[in-house]
Amino acid sequence: MLQQNRELKKVLSRLDVFVLSVGAMLGWGWVVLSESWLTSAGSFGTILAFLIGGLLVTFVGLTYAELASAMPKVGGEHEYVHRAMGGKAAFLASWAITLGYVSVVAFEAVALPTVIEYIFPNYQVGYMWTIAGWDVYASWVLVGVAGSIFVIAINYFGLKPAAKIQVILTLSIILIGLMLVFGSAVGGEAANFEPLFVNGATGIMAVLIMVPFLFIGFDVIPQTAEEANIPARDIGKLLIFSVFCAIVFYILIAIGVASALDANALEVTQLATADAMSALFGSTFFGHLLVVGGVAGIMTSWNAFIIGGSRVMFAMAQSGMLPKWFGRLHPKYRTPSNAILFIGGLAVLSPLLGRPALVWFVDSGGPAIVIAYLMVAIAFLLLRKNEPAMERPYQSGRSSIVGWIALVLSIGFLIIYLPGMPAALTGPEWVIFVGWFLIGLYFFVQMSKGKYKENENEKTSDQAM
């Protein structure tokens, strides 16, 4: 029996950390949701919604930036809440953010075959069953399964290779997005910006409720902080800078699409961002090229969230909150391999639910992530009060106002998911959300009994072969 080295490798550079966050936030929402933004709120209404939503996310991000630089440990929220409020609160925050990450990983496994369908329509063969009125085909499922296996593999065999792929894919997204922006500057029409506003405040709210989903990803930086080979202060700086870059990117995409397509074109488009690209450059080739950028976006957020989710589960297992199996580091690759396999396995299964699962995963994961954000804001305030002398390489202001604003905004985000609100959860979404927390309740009870707590003389070990 050889004792397992529990330390994660510090392999991430500044660029690696930055693209993990930005790639996670950009995803593929900018490809498929632009039509919804513009028809819901109008061109200026959409821009205003992103400015307001970006401000909200910035305050939440500032609490993370300070805590991530003060406690650059794997697990992020797990560490902050544990220090501020203890193990039980840390379990809730960690389990909630894990659902958020798992929901995005599962979402991407369904998104990949959905986007491929725009390039190769009607490629479905091998009818399997019908779910929520949508026919599931074997060929469609296999695309999602193949993507899942690819992402599992690159993460299983080391974080650095995964980070390198993240750099390439994120740069691809940015370059294709910039093509759209530059094309709109040359070939766009100012008249297409009409109507500037649609449905007033209601329209802006319709876009604003998408913000938590669109900006999920900056919190991946705290998850990998222990593996970042950079000064602690830079972790906070990179987190806030990545949020700023994502805000600018989304606004520029909205401007690009609005200038390329008038209101009539938006009403009939199937994929507004791709159609805008085709219109600006006068060829469907460029529309397909943009969809390739969407596929890159799927892979970047998929990759980032399997990294983040596996690190949270690893940290929970190390703290005695989950079975030790989840806390195993691969003896060669130094990755939380079992946690990666668990989350990846859920992704492999998710395409079996078909395209309707896209909405189910997004909506069930959203409130879970906001719960974690709320608890981080509380941890920020408690640590400012109870541990004023704690070293904070990156400090988010001298007062605690940032934490209070993040707290209020998080509560506001949670309210919109309640029954009767615009983003209220539906039946399947409640099943996923409640089901996940019922599983968590089982682990919570076992944790409270000390079932997963190692004694002083018993440490996780690898078998010597």
C-alpha positions as a Markdown table, in Angstrom:
| # | Residue | x | y | z |
|---|---|---|---|---|
| 1 | Met | 0.0 | 0.0 | 0.0 |
| 2 | Leu | 1.4 | 3.3 | -1.0 |
| 3 | Gln | 0.1 | 6.5 | 0.5 |
| 4 | Gln | -1.6 | 8.7 | -2.1 |
| 5 | Asn | -0.2 | 12.1 | -2.6 |
| 6 | Arg | -3.2 | 14.4 | -2.2 |
| 7 | Glu | -1.8 | 17.5 | -3.7 |
| 8 | Leu | -3.0 | 18.8 | -7.0 |
| 9 | Lys | -0.4 | 20.0 | -9.5 |
| 10 | Lys | 0.0 | 23.7 | -10.1 |
| 11 | Val | -0.1 | 23.6 | -13.8 |
| 12 | Leu | -2.3 | 26.6 | -14.9 |
| 13 | Ser | -0.9 | 29.8 | -16.3 |
| 14 | Arg | -2.7 | 33.2 | -16.3 |
| 15 | Leu | -3.9 | 32.5 | -19.8 |
| 16 | Asp | -5.2 | 29.0 | -18.8 |
| 17 | Val | -7.1 | 30.5 | -15.9 |
| 18 | Phe | -8.6 | 33.3 | -18.0 |
| 19 | Val | -9.8 | 31.1 | -20.9 |
| 20 | Leu | -11.3 | 28.5 | -18.5 |
| 21 | Ser | -13.5 | 31.3 | -17.2 |
| 22 | Val | -14.3 | 33.1 | -20.4 |
| 23 | Gly | -14.8 | 29.9 | -22.4 |
| 24 | Ala | -17.3 | 28.7 | -19.7 |
| 25 | Met | -19.3 | 31.9 | -19.8 |
| 26 | Leu | -19.5 | 32.3 | -23.6 |
| 27 | Gly | -20.7 | 28.7 | -24.3 |
| 28 | Trp | -23.2 | 28.5 | -27.1 |
| 29 | Gly | -25.9 | 30.9 | -25.8 |
| 30 | Trp | -24.7 | 33.7 | -28.1 |
| 31 | Val | -25.3 | 31.5 | -31.1 |
| 32 | Val | -28.9 | 30.3 | -30.4 |
| 33 | Leu | -30.4 | 33.0 | -28.1 |
| 34 | Ser | -29.7 | 36.3 | -30.0 |
| 35 | Glu | -33.1 | 36.1 | -31.8 |
| 36 | Ser | -34.9 | 35.7 | -28.4 |
| 37 | Trp | -33.0 | 38.7 | -26.9 |
| 38 | Leu | -33.8 | 41.1 | -29.8 |
| 39 | Thr | -37.5 | 40.1 | -30.3 |
| 40 | Ser | -38.1 | 40.2 | -26.5 |
| 41 | Ala | -36.5 | 43.5 | -25.7 |
| 42 | Gly | -35.4 | 45.3 | -28.9 |
| 43 | Ser | -31.8 | 46.2 | -29.8 |
| 44 | Phe | -31.2 | 48.9 | -27.1 |
| 45 | Gly | -33.4 | 47.0 | -24.7 |
| 46 | Thr | -31.1 | 44.0 | -25.1 |
| 47 | Ile | -28.0 | 46.1 | -24.6 |
| 48 | Leu | -29.5 | 47.7 | -21.5 |
| 49 | Ala | -30.4 | 44.3 | -20.1 |
| 50 | Phe | -26.8 | 43.1 | -20.5 |
| 51 | Leu | -25.5 | 46.2 | -18.9 |
| 52 | Ile | -27.8 | 45.8 | -15.9 |
| 53 | Gly | -27.2 | 42.0 | -15.7 |
| 54 | Gly | -23.5 | 42.4 | -16.1 |
| 55 | Leu | -23.5 | 44.8 | -13.2 |
| 56 | Leu | -25.3 | 42.3 | -11.0 |
| 57 | Val | -22.8 | 39.5 | -11.9 |
| 58 | Thr | -19.9 | 41.9 | -11.3 |
| 59 | Phe | -20.9 | 42.4 | -7.7 |
| 60 | Val | -21.3 | 38.6 | -7.2 |
| 61 | Gly | -17.9 | 38.2 | -8.9 |
| 62 | Leu | -16.2 | 40.7 | -6.6 |
| 63 | Thr | -17.1 | 38.6 | -3.6 |
| 64 | Tyr | -15.6 | 35.6 | -5.3 |
| 65 | Ala | -12.5 | 37.5 | -6.3 |
| 66 | Glu | -11.7 | 38.5 | -2.8 |
| 67 | Leu | -12.3 | 35.1 | -1.3 |
| 68 | Ala | -10.6 | 33.2 | -4.1 |
| 69 | Ser | -7.4 | 35.2 | -3.6 |
| 70 | Ala | -7.6 | 34.8 | 0.2 |
| 71 | Met | -8.3 | 31.1 | 0.0 |
| 72 | Pro | -6.8 | 29.7 | -3.2 |
| 73 | Lys | -8.0 | 26.1 | -2.5 |
| 74 | Val | -9.7 | 23.6 | -4.7 |
| 75 | Gly | -13.5 | 23.6 | -4.2 |
| 76 | Gly | -14.0 | 27.4 | -4.2 |
| 77 | Glu | -17.4 | 27.9 | -2.5 |
| 78 | His | -16.8 | 24.8 | -0.4 |
| 79 | Glu | -13.8 | 26.4 | 1.3 |
| 80 | Tyr | -15.3 | 29.9 | 1.8 |
| 81 | Val | -18.6 | 28.8 | 3.3 |
| 82 | His | -16.9 | 26.1 | 5.4 |
| 83 | Arg | -14.6 | 28.7 | 7.0 |
| 84 | Ala | -17.4 | 31.2 | 7.5 |
| 85 | Met | -20.3 | 29.0 | 8.6 |
| 86 | Gly | -19.1 | 25.5 | 9.2 |
| 87 | Gly | -19.5 | 22.1 | 7.5 |
| 88 | Lys | -23.3 | 21.9 | 7.2 |
| 89 | Ala | -23.6 | 25.2 | 5.4 |
| 90 | Ala | -20.6 | 24.2 | 3.2 |
| 91 | Phe | -22.4 | 21.0 | 2.3 |
| 92 | Leu | -25.4 | 22.9 | 1.1 |
| 93 | Ala | -23.4 | 25.4 | -0.9 |
| 94 | Ser | -21.2 | 22.7 | -2.4 |
| 95 | Trp | -24.0 | 20.4 | -3.3 |
| 96 | Ala | -26.0 | 23.3 | -4.9 |
| 97 | Ile | -23.1 | 24.5 | -7.1 |
| 98 | Thr | -22.4 | 20.9 | -8.1 |
| 99 | Leu | -26.0 | 20.6 | -9.4 |
| 100 | Gly | -25.3 | 23.8 | -11.4 |
| 101 | Tyr | -22.2 | 22.3 | -12.9 |
| 102 | Val | -23.7 | 18.9 | -13.6 |
| 103 | Ser | -26.7 | 20.5 | -15.3 |
| 104 | Val | -24.5 | 22.5 | -17.6 |
| 105 | Val | -22.4 | 19.4 | -18.5 |
| 106 | Ala | -25.6 | 17.4 | -19.2 |
| 107 | Phe | -26.9 | 20.4 | -21.2 |
| 108 | Glu | -23.9 | 20.5 | -23.4 |
| 109 | Ala | -24.2 | 16.8 | -24.2 |
| 110 | Val | -27.7 | 17.5 | -25.5 |
| 111 | Ala | -26.6 | 20.8 | -27.2 |
| 112 | Leu | -23.9 | 19.3 | -29.3 |
| 113 | Pro | -26.2 | 17.1 | -31.5 |
| 114 | Thr | -28.7 | 19.9 | -31.6 |
| 115 | Val | -26.2 | 22.4 | -33.1 |
| 116 | Ile | -24.8 | 19.7 | -35.5 |
| 117 | Glu | -28.3 | 19.4 | -36.8 |
| 118 | Tyr | -28.1 | 22.9 | -38.2 |
| 119 | Ile | -25.2 | 21.9 | -40.4 |
| 120 | Phe | -26.5 | 18.4 | -41.2 |
| 121 | Pro | -30.3 | 18.6 | -41.1 |
| 122 | Asn | -32.2 | 15.3 | -40.9 |
| 123 | Tyr | -29.2 | 13.2 | -40.0 |
| 124 | Gln | -31.4 | 11.3 | -37.4 |
| 125 | Val | -31.6 | 7.5 | -38.0 |
| 126 | Gly | -32.6 | 4.7 | -35.6 |
| 127 | Tyr | -35.8 | 5.8 | -33.9 |
| 128 | Met | -35.7 | 5.0 | -30.2 |
| 129 | Trp | -38.6 | 6.7 | -28.4 |
| 130 | Thr | -40.5 | 9.9 | -28.0 |
| 131 | Ile | -40.1 | 12.3 | -24.9 |
| 132 | Ala | -42.2 | 15.4 | -24.5 |
| 133 | Gly | -43.3 | 15.2 | -28.1 |
| 134 | Trp | -39.8 | 14.9 | -29.4 |
| 135 | Asp | -38.5 | 11.8 | -31.2 |
| 136 | Val | -35.1 | 10.5 | -30.0 |
| 137 | Tyr | -32.9 | 8.8 | -32.6 |
| 138 | Ala | -29.9 | 6.7 | -32.0 |
| 139 | Ser | -27.6 | 8.7 | -34.3 |
| 140 | Trp | -28.5 | 11.9 | -32.5 |
| 141 | Val | -27.8 | 10.3 | -29.1 |
| 142 | Leu | -24.4 | 8.9 | -30.3 |
| 143 | Val | -23.2 | 12.4 | -31.2 |
| 144 | Gly | -23.8 | 13.5 | -27.6 |
| 145 | Val | -22.3 | 10.4 | -26.2 |
| 146 | Ala | -19.2 | 10.7 | -28.4 |
| 147 | Gly | -18.7 | 14.3 | -27.2 |
| 148 | Ser | -19.1 | 13.3 | -23.6 |
| 149 | Ile | -16.5 | 10.6 | -23.9 |
| 150 | Phe | -14.1 | 13.1 | -25.6 |
| 151 | Val | -14.4 | 15.6 | -22.7 |
| 152 | Ile | -14.1 | 12.9 | -20.1 |
| 153 | Ala | -10.9 | 11.7 | -21.7 |
| 154 | Ile | -9.1 | 15.1 | -22.0 |
| 155 | Asn | -9.9 | 15.8 | -18.3 |
| 156 | Tyr | -9.1 | 12.3 | -17.0 |
| 157 | Phe | -5.6 | 12.5 | -18.5 |
| 158 | Gly | -4.6 | 15.8 | -16.9 |
| 159 | Leu | -5.7 | 19.3 | -16.4 |
| 160 | Lys | -3.0 | 20.9 | -18.5 |
| 161 | Pro | -4.1 | 19.2 | -21.8 |
| 162 | Ala | -7.7 | 20.2 | -21.0 |
| 163 | Ala | -6.6 | 23.8 | -20.5 |
| 164 | Lys | -4.6 | 23.8 | -23.8 |
| 165 | Ile | -7.7 | 22.6 | -25.7 |
| 166 | Gln | -9.7 | 25.3 | -23.8 |
| 167 | Val | -7.3 | 28.0 | -25.1 |
| 168 | Ile | -7.7 | 26.9 | -28.7 |
| 169 | Leu | -11.5 | 26.6 | -28.6 |
| 170 | Thr | -12.0 | 29.9 | -26.7 |
| 171 | Leu | -9.8 | 31.8 | -29.2 |
| 172 | Ser | -11.9 | 30.2 | -32.0 |
| 173 | Ile | -15.1 | 31.6 | -30.4 |
| 174 | Ile | -13.6 | 35.1 | -30.0 |
| 175 | Leu | -12.3 | 35.2 | -33.5 |
| 176 | Ile | -15.6 | 34.1 | -35.1 |
| 177 | Gly | -17.5 | 36.5 | -32.9 |
| 178 | Leu | -15.2 | 39.3 | -34.0 |
| 179 | Met | -15.8 | 38.4 | -37.6 |
| 180 | Leu | -19.5 | 39.1 | -37.0 |
| 181 | Val | -18.8 | 42.3 | -35.2 |
| 182 | Phe | -16.4 | 43.7 | -37.9 |
| 183 | Gly | -18.8 | 42.5 | -40.6 |
| 184 | Ser | -21.6 | 44.4 | -39.0 |
| 185 | Ala | -19.5 | 47.5 | -38.8 |
| 186 | Val | -19.0 | 47.4 | -42.6 |
| 187 | Gly | -22.2 | 45.8 | -43.9 |
| 188 | Gly | -24.7 | 46.5 | -41.1 |
| 189 | Glu | -27.6 | 48.9 | -41.4 |
| 190 | Ala | -28.5 | 51.4 | -38.7 |
| 191 | Ala | -32.2 | 51.2 | -39.7 |
| 192 | Asn | -32.2 | 47.5 | -38.6 |
| 193 | Phe | -31.8 | 48.6 | -35.0 |
| 194 | Glu | -35.5 | 49.5 | -35.0 |
| 195 | Pro | -37.4 | 48.8 | -32.8 |
| 196 | Leu | -35.0 | 50.0 | -30.1 |
| 197 | Phe | -37.2 | 48.7 | -27.3 |
| 198 | Val | -39.9 | 46.0 | -27.2 |
| 199 | Asn | -42.4 | 45.6 | -24.3 |
| 200 | Gly | -40.5 | 48.2 | -22.2 |
| 201 | Ala | -39.4 | 46.9 | -18.8 |
| 202 | Thr | -41.1 | 43.6 | -19.3 |
| 203 | Gly | -38.9 | 42.9 | -22.4 |
| 204 | Ile | -35.7 | 43.9 | -20.6 |
| 205 | Met | -36.7 | 41.5 | -17.8 |
| 206 | Ala | -37.2 | 38.7 | -20.3 |
| 207 | Val | -33.5 | 39.1 | -21.3 |
| 208 | Leu | -32.3 | 39.8 | -17.7 |
| 209 | Ile | -33.6 | 36.4 | -16.4 |
| 210 | Met | -31.2 | 34.7 | -18.8 |
| 211 | Val | -28.2 | 36.4 | -17.3 |
| 212 | Pro | -27.5 | 33.8 | -14.5 |
| 213 | Phe | -27.3 | 31.1 | -17.1 |
| 214 | Leu | -25.3 | 33.1 | -19.6 |
| 215 | Phe | -22.6 | 34.2 | -17.1 |
| 216 | Ile | -22.2 | 31.0 | -15.2 |
| 217 | Gly | -18.5 | 30.2 | -15.5 |
| 218 | Phe | -16.5 | 32.8 | -13.7 |
| 219 | Asp | -16.8 | 30.7 | -10.6 |
| 220 | Val | -14.7 | 28.0 | -12.3 |
| 221 | Ile | -11.7 | 30.0 | -11.5 |
| 222 | Pro | -12.1 | 29.5 | -7.7 |
| 223 | Gln | -12.5 | 25.8 | -8.3 |
| 224 | Thr | -9.1 | 25.5 | -9.9 |
| 225 | Ala | -7.3 | 28.1 | -7.8 |
| 226 | Glu | -5.1 | 25.5 | -6.1 |
| 227 | Glu | -3.9 | 24.3 | -9.5 |
| 228 | Ala | -3.1 | 27.9 | -10.7 |
| 229 | Asn | 0.6 | 28.7 | -10.8 |
| 230 | Ile | 0.1 | 32.4 | -10.3 |
| 231 | Pro | 0.1 | 34.9 | -7.4 |
| 232 | Ala | -3.0 | 34.8 | -5.3 |
| 233 | Arg | -3.9 | 38.5 | -6.1 |
| 234 | Asp | -3.9 | 37.7 | -9.8 |
| 235 | Ile | -6.7 | 35.2 | -9.3 |
| 236 | Gly | -9.1 | 37.9 | -8.2 |
| 237 | Lys | -8.0 | 40.2 | -11.0 |
| 238 | Leu | -8.5 | 37.5 | -13.7 |
| 239 | Leu | -11.9 | 36.7 | -12.4 |
| 240 | Ile | -13.2 | 40.2 | -12.6 |
| 241 | Phe | -11.5 | 40.8 | -16.0 |
| 242 | Ser | -13.1 | 37.6 | -17.4 |
| 243 | Val | -16.6 | 38.9 | -16.3 |
| 244 | Phe | -15.9 | 42.2 | -18.0 |
| 245 | Cys | -14.8 | 40.5 | -21.3 |
| 246 | Ala | -18.0 | 38.3 | -21.3 |
| 247 | Ile | -20.2 | 41.4 | -20.8 |
| 248 | Val | -18.5 | 43.2 | -23.8 |
| 249 | Phe | -18.7 | 40.1 | -26.0 |
| 250 | Tyr | -22.5 | 39.5 | -25.4 |
| 251 | Ile | -23.2 | 43.2 | -26.1 |
| 252 | Leu | -21.1 | 43.2 | -29.3 |
| 253 | Ile | -22.9 | 40.1 | -30.5 |
| 254 | Ala | -26.3 | 41.7 | -29.9 |
| 255 | Ile | -25.2 | 44.8 | -31.8 |
| 256 | Gly | -23.9 | 42.7 | -34.7 |
| 257 | Val | -27.0 | 40.6 | -35.1 |
| 258 | Ala | -29.3 | 43.7 | -34.7 |
| 259 | Ser | -27.5 | 45.6 | -37.4 |
| 260 | Ala | -27.6 | 42.6 | -39.9 |
| 261 | Leu | -31.2 | 41.5 | -39.5 |
| 262 | Asp | -34.3 | 43.7 | -39.5 |
| 263 | Ala | -37.4 | 42.9 | -37.5 |
| 264 | Asn | -39.0 | 40.8 | -40.3 |
| 265 | Ala | -35.9 | 38.7 | -40.7 |
| 266 | Leu | -35.8 | 38.0 | -36.9 |
| 267 | Glu | -39.3 | 36.7 | -37.0 |
| 268 | Val | -38.5 | 34.0 | -39.5 |
| 269 | Thr | -34.9 | 33.1 | -38.6 |
| 270 | Gln | -34.1 | 29.6 | -37.2 |
| 271 | Leu | -30.6 | 30.7 | -36.0 |
| 272 | Ala | -30.3 | 34.5 | -35.9 |
| 273 | Thr | -26.6 | 34.7 | -35.2 |
| 274 | Ala | -25.7 | 32.4 | -38.1 |
| 275 | Asp | -28.2 | 34.1 | -40.5 |
| 276 | Ala | -26.7 | 37.4 | -39.5 |
| 277 | Met | -23.2 | 36.2 | -40.4 |
| 278 | Ser | -24.5 | 34.8 | -43.8 |
| 279 | Ala | -26.2 | 38.1 | -44.6 |
| 280 | Leu | -23.2 | 40.3 | -43.7 |
| 281 | Phe | -20.7 | 38.2 | -45.8 |
| 282 | Gly | -23.2 | 37.2 | -48.5 |
| 283 | Ser | -22.6 | 33.5 | -48.2 |
| 284 | Thr | -24.1 | 30.6 | -46.2 |
| 285 | Phe | -20.6 | 29.3 | -45.7 |
| 286 | Phe | -19.9 | 32.0 | -43.1 |
| 287 | Gly | -23.2 | 31.1 | -41.3 |
| 288 | His | -21.9 | 27.5 | -41.1 |
| 289 | Leu | -18.5 | 28.8 | -39.9 |
| 290 | Leu | -20.3 | 30.7 | -37.1 |
| 291 | Val | -22.1 | 27.5 | -36.1 |
| 292 | Val | -18.7 | 25.8 | -35.9 |
| 293 | Gly | -17.9 | 28.6 | -33.4 |
| 294 | Gly | -21.0 | 27.5 | -31.5 |
| 295 | Val | -19.7 | 24.0 | -31.3 |
| 296 | Ala | -16.4 | 25.4 | -29.9 |
| 297 | Gly | -18.5 | 27.2 | -27.3 |
| 298 | Ile | -20.3 | 24.0 | -26.4 |
| 299 | Met | -17.0 | 22.3 | -25.8 |
| 300 | Thr | -15.4 | 25.2 | -23.8 |
| 301 | Ser | -18.2 | 25.4 | -21.3 |
| 302 | Trp | -18.5 | 21.6 | -21.2 |
| 303 | Asn | -14.8 | 21.3 | -20.5 |
| 304 | Ala | -14.8 | 24.0 | -17.9 |
| 305 | Phe | -17.8 | 22.7 | -15.9 |
| 306 | Ile | -16.6 | 19.1 | -15.8 |
| 307 | Ile | -13.4 | 20.6 | -14.4 |
| 308 | Gly | -15.2 | 22.7 | -11.8 |
| 309 | Gly | -17.8 | 20.1 | -10.8 |
| 310 | Ser | -15.2 | 17.4 | -10.3 |
| 311 | Arg | -13.1 | 19.7 | -8.1 |
| 312 | Val | -16.0 | 20.5 | -5.9 |
| 313 | Met | -16.8 | 16.8 | -5.4 |
| 314 | Phe | -13.2 | 16.1 | -4.7 |
| 315 | Ala | -13.1 | 18.8 | -2.0 |
| 316 | Met | -16.3 | 17.5 | -0.4 |
| 317 | Ala | -14.9 | 14.0 | -0.2 |
| 318 | Gln | -11.7 | 15.4 | 1.3 |
| 319 | Ser | -13.8 | 17.1 | 4.0 |
| 320 | Gly | -15.7 | 13.9 | 4.8 |
| 321 | Met | -18.9 | 15.1 | 3.2 |
| 322 | Leu | -19.0 | 12.5 | 0.4 |
| 323 | Pro | -17.6 | 8.9 | 0.1 |
| 324 | Lys | -13.8 | 8.8 | -0.2 |
| 325 | Trp | -14.2 | 7.3 | -3.7 |
| 326 | Phe | -15.0 | 10.8 | -5.0 |
| 327 | Gly | -11.8 | 12.1 | -3.4 |
| 328 | Arg | -9.4 | 9.8 | -5.2 |
| 329 | Leu | -6.6 | 11.4 | -7.2 |
| 330 | His | -5.3 | 9.5 | -10.2 |
| 331 | Pro | -1.7 | 8.3 | -9.2 |
| 332 | Lys | -0.2 | 9.3 | -12.5 |
| 333 | Tyr | -2.3 | 12.2 | -13.9 |
| 334 | Arg | -3.1 | 13.9 | -10.5 |
| 335 | Thr | -6.7 | 14.5 | -11.5 |
| 336 | Pro | -9.8 | 13.7 | -9.4 |
| 337 | Ser | -10.5 | 10.9 | -11.8 |
| 338 | Asn | -13.5 | 9.2 | -10.1 |
| 339 | Ala | -15.4 | 12.5 | -9.8 |
| 340 | Ile | -14.7 | 13.2 | -13.5 |
| 341 | Leu | -16.0 | 9.7 | -14.4 |
| 342 | Phe | -19.1 | 10.3 | -12.3 |
| 343 | Ile | -20.0 | 13.6 | -13.8 |
| 344 | Gly | -19.0 | 12.5 | -17.3 |
| 345 | Gly | -21.3 | 9.4 | -16.8 |
| 346 | Leu | -24.3 | 11.6 | -16.2 |
| 347 | Ala | -23.4 | 13.5 | -19.5 |
| 348 | Val | -23.2 | 10.2 | -21.4 |
| 349 | Leu | -26.8 | 9.4 | -20.3 |
| 350 | Ser | -28.4 | 12.8 | -20.8 |
| 351 | Pro | -28.8 | 12.7 | -24.6 |
| 352 | Leu | -31.2 | 9.8 | -24.1 |
| 353 | Leu | -33.7 | 12.4 | -22.8 |
| 354 | Gly | -33.7 | 14.2 | -26.2 |
| 355 | Arg | -33.8 | 17.9 | -27.1 |
| 356 | Pro | -36.5 | 18.9 | -24.5 |
| 357 | Ala | -33.9 | 18.2 | -21.8 |
| 358 | Leu | -32.1 | 21.4 | -22.8 |
| 359 | Val | -34.6 | 23.6 | -21.0 |
| 360 | Trp | -34.9 | 21.2 | -18.1 |
| 361 | Phe | -31.2 | 21.2 | -17.4 |
| 362 | Val | -30.8 | 25.0 | -17.7 |
| 363 | Asp | -33.8 | 25.8 | -15.5 |
| 364 | Ser | -33.1 | 23.3 | -12.8 |
| 365 | Gly | -29.4 | 24.2 | -12.5 |
| 366 | Gly | -30.0 | 28.0 | -12.5 |
| 367 | Pro | -31.5 | 28.3 | -9.0 |
| 368 | Ala | -29.0 | 25.9 | -7.5 |
| 369 | Ile | -26.1 | 28.1 | -8.7 |
| 370 | Val | -27.8 | 31.2 | -7.3 |
| 371 | Ile | -28.2 | 29.4 | -3.9 |
| 372 | Ala | -24.4 | 29.0 | -4.0 |
| 373 | Tyr | -23.9 | 32.6 | -4.9 |
| 374 | Leu | -26.1 | 33.7 | -2.1 |
| 375 | Met | -24.1 | 31.6 | 0.4 |
| 376 | Val | -20.8 | 33.0 | -0.9 |
| 377 | Ala | -22.1 | 36.5 | -0.4 |
| 378 | Ile | -23.1 | 35.6 | 3.2 |
| 379 | Ala | -19.6 | 34.0 | 3.8 |
| 380 | Phe | -18.0 | 37.2 | 2.4 |
| 381 | Leu | -19.9 | 39.4 | 4.9 |
| 382 | Leu | -19.2 | 37.0 | 7.9 |
| 383 | Leu | -15.5 | 36.8 | 7.2 |
| 384 | Arg | -15.3 | 40.6 | 6.8 |
| 385 | Lys | -16.9 | 40.9 | 10.3 |
| 386 | Asn | -15.3 | 37.9 | 12.1 |
| 387 | Glu | -11.9 | 37.8 | 10.5 |
| 388 | Pro | -10.9 | 41.3 | 9.5 |
| 389 | Ala | -7.2 | 40.5 | 9.8 |
| 390 | Met | -7.4 | 37.6 | 7.3 |
| 391 | Glu | -4.9 | 38.1 | 4.5 |
| 392 | Arg | -6.8 | 39.3 | 1.4 |
| 393 | Pro | -4.4 | 39.7 | -1.5 |
| 394 | Tyr | -7.2 | 41.1 | -3.6 |
| 395 | Gln | -9.7 | 43.2 | -1.6 |
| 396 | Ser | -13.1 | 44.2 | -3.1 |
| 397 | Gly | -13.3 | 47.6 | -1.5 |
| 398 | Arg | -12.7 | 48.7 | 2.1 |
| 399 | Ser | -16.3 | 48.4 | 3.2 |
| 400 | Ser | -18.6 | 45.4 | 2.9 |
| 401 | Ile | -21.1 | 47.1 | 0.5 |
| 402 | Val | -20.1 | 44.7 | -2.3 |
| 403 | Gly | -21.2 | 41.8 | -0.2 |
| 404 | Trp | -24.5 | 43.4 | 0.7 |
| 405 | Ile | -25.3 | 44.2 | -2.9 |
| 406 | Ala | -24.4 | 40.7 | -4.0 |
| 407 | Leu | -26.6 | 39.3 | -1.2 |
| 408 | Val | -29.7 | 41.3 | -2.3 |
| 409 | Leu | -29.2 | 40.6 | -6.0 |
| 410 | Ser | -28.8 | 36.9 | -5.3 |
| 411 | Ile | -32.1 | 36.9 | -3.4 |
| 412 | Gly | -33.7 | 38.7 | -6.3 |
| 413 | Phe | -32.4 | 36.1 | -8.8 |
| 414 | Leu | -33.8 | 33.3 | -6.6 |
| 415 | Ile | -37.3 | 34.9 | -6.5 |
| 416 | Ile | -37.6 | 34.8 | -10.3 |
| 417 | Tyr | -37.5 | 31.0 | -10.3 |
| 418 | Leu | -40.5 | 30.7 | -7.9 |
| 419 | Pro | -44.0 | 29.8 | -9.1 |
| 420 | Gly | -45.7 | 32.7 | -10.8 |
| 421 | Met | -42.5 | 34.4 | -11.9 |
| 422 | Pro | -41.1 | 34.6 | -15.5 |
| 423 | Ala | -38.5 | 31.8 | -14.9 |
| 424 | Ala | -40.6 | 29.6 | -12.7 |
| 425 | Leu | -39.6 | 25.9 | -12.8 |
| 426 | Thr | -41.9 | 23.4 | -14.5 |
| 427 | Gly | -42.6 | 19.8 | -13.6 |
| 428 | Pro | -39.5 | 18.0 | -15.1 |
| 429 | Glu | -37.3 | 20.8 | -13.7 |
| 430 | Trp | -38.7 | 20.4 | -10.2 |
| 431 | Val | -38.0 | 16.7 | -10.5 |
| 432 | Ile | -34.4 | 17.2 | -11.3 |
| 433 | Phe | -33.9 | 20.0 | -8.7 |
| 434 | Val | -35.8 | 18.2 | -5.8 |
| 435 | Gly | -34.3 | 14.8 | -6.8 |
| 436 | Trp | -30.8 | 16.1 | -6.6 |
| 437 | Phe | -31.3 | 17.6 | -3.2 |
| 438 | Leu | -33.0 | 14.4 | -1.9 |
| 439 | Ile | -29.8 | 12.5 | -2.9 |
| 440 | Gly | -27.9 | 15.3 | -1.1 |
| 441 | Leu | -30.0 | 14.8 | 2.0 |
| 442 | Tyr | -28.9 | 11.1 | 2.1 |
| 443 | Phe | -25.2 | 12.2 | 2.0 |
| 444 | Phe | -25.9 | 15.0 | 4.5 |
| 445 | Val | -27.3 | 12.5 | 7.0 |
| 446 | Gln | -24.3 | 10.1 | 6.5 |
| 447 | Met | -21.9 | 13.0 | 6.9 |
| 448 | Ser | -23.6 | 14.1 | 10.1 |
| 449 | Lys | -23.1 | 10.5 | 11.4 |
| 450 | Gly | -19.4 | 10.7 | 10.5 |
| 451 | Lys | -19.7 | 7.9 | 8.0 |
| 452 | Tyr | -17.2 | 9.5 | 5.6 |
| 453 | Lys | -14.8 | 10.9 | 8.1 |
| 454 | Glu | -11.4 | 9.3 | 8.1 |
| 455 | Asn | -9.7 | 8.6 | 11.4 |
| 456 | Glu | -6.2 | 10.0 | 12.0 |
| 457 | Asn | -4.4 | 6.9 | 11.1 |
| 458 | Glu | -6.4 | 5.9 | 8.0 |
| 459 | Lys | -5.7 | 7.8 | 4.8 |
| 460 | Thr | -6.8 | 7.1 | 1.2 |
| 461 | Ser | -4.2 | 5.0 | -0.5 |
| 462 | Asp | -3.6 | 3.5 | -3.9 |
| 463 | Gln | -2.9 | -0.1 | -4.4 |
| 464 | Ala | 0.7 | -0.9 | -5.5 |
| 465 | Met | 0.5 | -3.1 | -8.5 |
